[in-house]
PDB file of C-alpha atoms in Angstrom:
ATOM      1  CA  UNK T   1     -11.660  27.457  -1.580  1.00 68.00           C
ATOM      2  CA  UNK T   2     -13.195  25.292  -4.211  1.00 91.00           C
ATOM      3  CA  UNK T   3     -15.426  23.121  -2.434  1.00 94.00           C
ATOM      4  CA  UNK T   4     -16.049  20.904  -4.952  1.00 94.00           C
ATOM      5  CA  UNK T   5     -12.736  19.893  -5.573  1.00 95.00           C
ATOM      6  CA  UNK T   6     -11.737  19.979  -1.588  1.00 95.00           C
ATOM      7  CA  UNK T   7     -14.259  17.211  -1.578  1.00 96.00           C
ATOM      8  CA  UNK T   8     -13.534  15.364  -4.359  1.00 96.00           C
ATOM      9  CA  UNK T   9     -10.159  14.873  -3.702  1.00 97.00           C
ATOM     10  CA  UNK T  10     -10.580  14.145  -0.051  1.00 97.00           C
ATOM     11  CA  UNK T  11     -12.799  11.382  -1.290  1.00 97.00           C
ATOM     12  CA  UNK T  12      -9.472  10.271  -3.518  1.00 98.00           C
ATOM     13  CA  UNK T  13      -7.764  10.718  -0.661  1.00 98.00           C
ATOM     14  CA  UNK T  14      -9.930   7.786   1.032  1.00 98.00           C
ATOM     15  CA  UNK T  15      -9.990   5.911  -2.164  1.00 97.00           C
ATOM     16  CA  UNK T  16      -6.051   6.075  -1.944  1.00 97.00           C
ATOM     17  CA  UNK T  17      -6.068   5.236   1.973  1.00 97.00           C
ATOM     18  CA  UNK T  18      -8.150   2.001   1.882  1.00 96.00           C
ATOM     19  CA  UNK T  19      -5.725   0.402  -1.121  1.00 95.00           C
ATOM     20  CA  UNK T  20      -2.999   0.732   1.029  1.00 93.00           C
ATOM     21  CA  UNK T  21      -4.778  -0.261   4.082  1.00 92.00           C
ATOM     22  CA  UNK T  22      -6.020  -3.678   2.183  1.00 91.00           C
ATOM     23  CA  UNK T  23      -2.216  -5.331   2.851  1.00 86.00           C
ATOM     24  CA  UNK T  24      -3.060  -4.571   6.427  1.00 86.00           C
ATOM     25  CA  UNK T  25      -6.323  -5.728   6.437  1.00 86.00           C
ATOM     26  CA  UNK T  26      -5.264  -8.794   4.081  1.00 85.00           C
ATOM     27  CA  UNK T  27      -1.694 -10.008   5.053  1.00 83.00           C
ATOM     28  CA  UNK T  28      -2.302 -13.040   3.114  1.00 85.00           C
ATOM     29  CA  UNK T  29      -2.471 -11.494  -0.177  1.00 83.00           C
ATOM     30  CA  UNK T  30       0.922 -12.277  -1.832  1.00 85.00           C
ATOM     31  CA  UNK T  31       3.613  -9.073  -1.707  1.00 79.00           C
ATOM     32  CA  UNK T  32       3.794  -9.196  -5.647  1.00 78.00           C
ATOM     33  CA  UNK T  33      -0.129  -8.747  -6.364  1.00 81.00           C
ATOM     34  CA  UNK T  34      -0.455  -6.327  -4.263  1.00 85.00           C
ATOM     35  CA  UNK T  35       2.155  -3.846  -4.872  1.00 88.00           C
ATOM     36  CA  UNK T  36       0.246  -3.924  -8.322  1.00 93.00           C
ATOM     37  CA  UNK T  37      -3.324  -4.194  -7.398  1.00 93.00           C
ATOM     38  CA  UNK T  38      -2.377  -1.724  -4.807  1.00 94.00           C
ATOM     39  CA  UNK T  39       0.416   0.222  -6.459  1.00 95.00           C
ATOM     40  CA  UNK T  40      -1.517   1.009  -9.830  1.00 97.00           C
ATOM     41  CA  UNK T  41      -4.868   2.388  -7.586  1.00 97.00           C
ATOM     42  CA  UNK T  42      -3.073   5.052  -5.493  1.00 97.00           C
ATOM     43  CA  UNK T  43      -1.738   5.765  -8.682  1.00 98.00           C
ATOM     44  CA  UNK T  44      -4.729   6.014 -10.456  1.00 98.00           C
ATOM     45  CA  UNK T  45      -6.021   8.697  -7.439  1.00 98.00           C
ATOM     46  CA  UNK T  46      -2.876  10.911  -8.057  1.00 98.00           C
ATOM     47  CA  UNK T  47      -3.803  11.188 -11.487  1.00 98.00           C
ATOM     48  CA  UNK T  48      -7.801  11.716 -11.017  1.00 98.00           C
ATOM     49  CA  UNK T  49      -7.195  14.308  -8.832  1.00 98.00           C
ATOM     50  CA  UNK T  50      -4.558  15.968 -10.895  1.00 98.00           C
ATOM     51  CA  UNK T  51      -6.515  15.965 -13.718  1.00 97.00           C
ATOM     52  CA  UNK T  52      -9.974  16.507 -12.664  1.00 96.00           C
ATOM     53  CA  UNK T  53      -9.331  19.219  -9.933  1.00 96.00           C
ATOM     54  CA  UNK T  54      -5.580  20.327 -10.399  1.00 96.00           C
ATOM     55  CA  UNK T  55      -1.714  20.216  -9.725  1.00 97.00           C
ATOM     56  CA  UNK T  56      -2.075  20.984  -6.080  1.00 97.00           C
ATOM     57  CA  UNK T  57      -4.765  18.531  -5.591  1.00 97.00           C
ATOM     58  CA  UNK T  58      -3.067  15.535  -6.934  1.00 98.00           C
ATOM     59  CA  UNK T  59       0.355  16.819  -4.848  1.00 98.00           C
ATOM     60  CA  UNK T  60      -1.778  16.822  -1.764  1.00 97.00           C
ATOM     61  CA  UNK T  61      -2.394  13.176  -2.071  1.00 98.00           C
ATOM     62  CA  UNK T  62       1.156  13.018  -3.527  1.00 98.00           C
ATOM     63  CA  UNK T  63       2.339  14.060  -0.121  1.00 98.00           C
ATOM     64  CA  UNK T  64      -0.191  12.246   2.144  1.00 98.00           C
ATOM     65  CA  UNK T  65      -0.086   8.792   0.965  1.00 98.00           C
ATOM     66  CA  UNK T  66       3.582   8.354   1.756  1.00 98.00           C
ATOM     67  CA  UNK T  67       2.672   9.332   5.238  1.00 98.00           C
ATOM     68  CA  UNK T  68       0.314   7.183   5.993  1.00 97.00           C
ATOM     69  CA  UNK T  69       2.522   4.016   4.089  1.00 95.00           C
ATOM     70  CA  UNK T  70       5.308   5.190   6.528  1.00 97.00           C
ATOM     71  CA  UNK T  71       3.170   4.771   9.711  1.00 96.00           C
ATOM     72  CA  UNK T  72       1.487   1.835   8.441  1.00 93.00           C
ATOM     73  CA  UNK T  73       5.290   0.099   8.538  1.00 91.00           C
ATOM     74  CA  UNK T  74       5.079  -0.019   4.171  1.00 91.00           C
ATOM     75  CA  UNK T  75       8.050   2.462   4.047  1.00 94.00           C
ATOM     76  CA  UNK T  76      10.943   0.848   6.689  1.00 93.00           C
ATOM     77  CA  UNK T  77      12.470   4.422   7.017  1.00 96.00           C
ATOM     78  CA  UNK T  78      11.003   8.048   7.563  1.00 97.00           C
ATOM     79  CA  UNK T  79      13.157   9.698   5.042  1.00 98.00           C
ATOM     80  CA  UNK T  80      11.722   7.654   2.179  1.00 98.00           C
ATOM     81  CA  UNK T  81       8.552   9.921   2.745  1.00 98.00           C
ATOM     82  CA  UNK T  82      10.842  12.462   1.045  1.00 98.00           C
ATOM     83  CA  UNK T  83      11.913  10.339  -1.662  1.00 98.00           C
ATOM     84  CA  UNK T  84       8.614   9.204  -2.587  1.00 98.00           C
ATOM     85  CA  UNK T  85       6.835  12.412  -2.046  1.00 98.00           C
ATOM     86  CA  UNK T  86       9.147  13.576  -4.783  1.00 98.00           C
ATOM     87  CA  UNK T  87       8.591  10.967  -6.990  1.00 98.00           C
ATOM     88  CA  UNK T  88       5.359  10.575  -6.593  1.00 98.00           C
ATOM     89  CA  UNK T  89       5.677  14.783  -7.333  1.00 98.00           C
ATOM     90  CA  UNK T  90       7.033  14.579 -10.302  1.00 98.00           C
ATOM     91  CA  UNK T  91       4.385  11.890 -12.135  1.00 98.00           C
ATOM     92  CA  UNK T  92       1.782  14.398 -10.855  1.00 98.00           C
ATOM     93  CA  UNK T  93       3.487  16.915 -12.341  1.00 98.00           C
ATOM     94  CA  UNK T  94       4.082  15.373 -15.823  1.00 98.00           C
ATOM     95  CA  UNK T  95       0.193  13.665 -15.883  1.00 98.00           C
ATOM     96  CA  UNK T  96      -0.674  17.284 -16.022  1.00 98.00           C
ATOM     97  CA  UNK T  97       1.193  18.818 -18.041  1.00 98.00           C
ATOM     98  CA  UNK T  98       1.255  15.776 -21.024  1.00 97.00           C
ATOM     99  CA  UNK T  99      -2.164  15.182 -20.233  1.00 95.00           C
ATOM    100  CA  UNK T 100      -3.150  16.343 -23.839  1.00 95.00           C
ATOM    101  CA  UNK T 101      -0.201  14.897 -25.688  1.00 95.00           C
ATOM    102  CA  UNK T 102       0.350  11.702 -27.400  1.00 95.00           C
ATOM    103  CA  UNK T 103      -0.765   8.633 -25.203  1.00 93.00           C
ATOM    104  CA  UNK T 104       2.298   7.152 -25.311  1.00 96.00           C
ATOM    105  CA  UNK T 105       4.478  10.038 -24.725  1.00 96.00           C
ATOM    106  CA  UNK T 106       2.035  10.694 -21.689  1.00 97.00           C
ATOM    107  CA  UNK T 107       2.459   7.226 -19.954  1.00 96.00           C
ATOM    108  CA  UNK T 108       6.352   6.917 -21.080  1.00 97.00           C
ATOM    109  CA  UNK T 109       7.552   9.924 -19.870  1.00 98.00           C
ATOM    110  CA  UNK T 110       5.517  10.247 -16.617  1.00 98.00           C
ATOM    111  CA  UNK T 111       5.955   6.639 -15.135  1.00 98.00           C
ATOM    112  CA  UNK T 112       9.298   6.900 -16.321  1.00 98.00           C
ATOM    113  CA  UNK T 113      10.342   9.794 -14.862  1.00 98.00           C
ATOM    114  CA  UNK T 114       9.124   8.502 -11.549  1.00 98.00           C
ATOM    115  CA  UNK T 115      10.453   5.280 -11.569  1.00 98.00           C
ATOM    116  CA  UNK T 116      13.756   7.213 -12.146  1.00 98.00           C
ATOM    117  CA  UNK T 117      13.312   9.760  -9.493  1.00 98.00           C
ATOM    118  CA  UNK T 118      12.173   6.787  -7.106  1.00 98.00           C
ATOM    119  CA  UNK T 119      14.673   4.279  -7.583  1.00 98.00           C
ATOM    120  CA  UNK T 120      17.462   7.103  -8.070  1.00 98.00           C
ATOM    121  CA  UNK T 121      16.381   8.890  -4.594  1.00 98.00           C
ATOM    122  CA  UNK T 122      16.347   5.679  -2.647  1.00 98.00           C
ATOM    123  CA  UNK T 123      19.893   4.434  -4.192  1.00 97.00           C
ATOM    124  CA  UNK T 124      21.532   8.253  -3.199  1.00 98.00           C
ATOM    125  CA  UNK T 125      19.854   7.937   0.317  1.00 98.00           C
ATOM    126  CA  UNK T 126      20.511   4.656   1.210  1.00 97.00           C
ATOM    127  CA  UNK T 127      24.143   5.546   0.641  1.00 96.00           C
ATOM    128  CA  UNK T 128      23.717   8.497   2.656  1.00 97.00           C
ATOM    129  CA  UNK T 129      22.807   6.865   5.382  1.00 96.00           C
ATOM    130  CA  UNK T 130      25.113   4.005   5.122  1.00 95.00           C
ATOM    131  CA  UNK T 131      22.349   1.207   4.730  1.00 94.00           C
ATOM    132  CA  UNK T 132      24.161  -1.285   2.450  1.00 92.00           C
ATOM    133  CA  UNK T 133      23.609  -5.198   2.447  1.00 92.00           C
ATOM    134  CA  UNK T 134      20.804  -7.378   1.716  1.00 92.00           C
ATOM    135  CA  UNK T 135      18.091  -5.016   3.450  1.00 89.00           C
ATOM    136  CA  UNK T 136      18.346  -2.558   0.522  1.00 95.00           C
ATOM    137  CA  UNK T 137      17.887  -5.170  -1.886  1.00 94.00           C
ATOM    138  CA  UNK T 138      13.255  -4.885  -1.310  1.00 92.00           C
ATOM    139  CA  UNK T 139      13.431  -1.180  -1.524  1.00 94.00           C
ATOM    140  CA  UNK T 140      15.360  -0.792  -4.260  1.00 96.00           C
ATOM    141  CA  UNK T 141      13.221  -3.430  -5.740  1.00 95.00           C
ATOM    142  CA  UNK T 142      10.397  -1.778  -4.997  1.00 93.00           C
ATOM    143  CA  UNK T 143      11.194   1.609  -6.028  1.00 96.00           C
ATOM    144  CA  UNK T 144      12.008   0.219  -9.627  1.00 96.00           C
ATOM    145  CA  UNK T 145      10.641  -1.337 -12.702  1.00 97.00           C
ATOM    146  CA  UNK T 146       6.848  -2.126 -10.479  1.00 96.00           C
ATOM    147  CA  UNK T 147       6.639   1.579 -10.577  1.00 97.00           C
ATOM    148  CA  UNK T 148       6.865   1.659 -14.298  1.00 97.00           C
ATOM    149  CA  UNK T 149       4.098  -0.997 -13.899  1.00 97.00           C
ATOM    150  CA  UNK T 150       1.917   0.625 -11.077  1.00 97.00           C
ATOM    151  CA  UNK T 151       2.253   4.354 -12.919  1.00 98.00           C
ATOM    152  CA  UNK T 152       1.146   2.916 -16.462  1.00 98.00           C
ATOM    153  CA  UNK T 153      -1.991   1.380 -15.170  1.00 98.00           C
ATOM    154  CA  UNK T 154      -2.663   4.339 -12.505  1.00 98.00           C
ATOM    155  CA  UNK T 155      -3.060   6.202 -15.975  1.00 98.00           C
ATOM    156  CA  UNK T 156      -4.795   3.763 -17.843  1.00 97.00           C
ATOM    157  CA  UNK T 157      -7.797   3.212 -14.801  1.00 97.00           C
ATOM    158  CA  UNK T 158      -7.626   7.073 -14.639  1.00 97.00           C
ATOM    159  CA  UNK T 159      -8.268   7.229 -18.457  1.00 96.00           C
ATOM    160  CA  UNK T 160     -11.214   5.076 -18.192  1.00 96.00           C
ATOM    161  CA  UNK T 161     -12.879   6.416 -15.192  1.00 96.00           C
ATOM    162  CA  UNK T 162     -12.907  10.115 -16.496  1.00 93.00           C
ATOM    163  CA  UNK T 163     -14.199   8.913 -20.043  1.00 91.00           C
ATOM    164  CA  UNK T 164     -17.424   7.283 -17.513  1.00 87.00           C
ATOM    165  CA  UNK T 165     -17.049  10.246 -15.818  1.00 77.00           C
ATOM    166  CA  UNK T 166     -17.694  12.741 -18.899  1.00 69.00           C
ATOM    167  CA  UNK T 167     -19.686  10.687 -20.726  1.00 55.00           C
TER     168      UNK T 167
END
């Protein structure tokens, strides 16, 4: 066990926690800032941990955060754990591995890919479970272009913490 990293990313893991606590905490705080504000700081933890301590590390919080959103009422249905755990997966994934490419092929192709993933997942469940109507309309919405948004600045607050970090 790498205590060190245990730590850090349980201290990520808080980081993470409190962002999406804040809409609790402040319900007055308009929907759209803070599904950025919000959005692009959990973000910004999957890819600190990912890139600071490992794969497994930023899949933990990958894997926890959707959790918590659920029982906090920010996901409306349990099975979107799934669909954002796998998302959320995948950006981890691709941080990591791209981390040392081109900056734009890094950001592109990770937020991307989980934007795709997201809004894909959601679509192919909520047809699964025969949700249709106007109540698919805000998760769809949410599990589209904002995560573009929220994965692109996750990266680029990651970026600029670790060069502090290093330097």
């Amino acid at each position: 066990m790498n205590i060190k990293a245990l730590t850090g990313t349980a201290m990520l893991l808080a980081i993470a926690l409190v962002a999406q606590s804040l809409r609790l905490l402040f319900p007055f705080i308009p929907p759209q800032v803070s599904v950025f504000v919000i959005g692009s700081v959990v973000s910004a933890t999957y890819v600190l941990a990912t890139w600071r301590f490992g794969v497994k590390y930023g899949l933990l919080l990958a894997w926890i955060t959707p959790i918590v959103a659920y029982l906090q009422g920010m996901l409306p249905i349990a099975p979107l754990i799934l669909i954002t755990g796998l998302g959320t997966s995948v950006y981890v994934v691709l941080v990591y591995v791209l981390r040392h490419k081109l900056l734009w092929l890094l950001v592109g192709v990770s937020a991307l890919c989980r934007m795709v993933v997201l809004y894909v997942g959601a679509l192919l469940l909520l047809q699964f479970l025969h949700i249709t109507g106007p109540k698919t309309v805000p998760i769809l919405m949410a599990f589209s272009w904002p995560q573009l948004v929220t994965s692109t600045l996750g990266i680029g607050m990651a970026m600029v913490v670790m060069k502090r970090y290093t330097n």
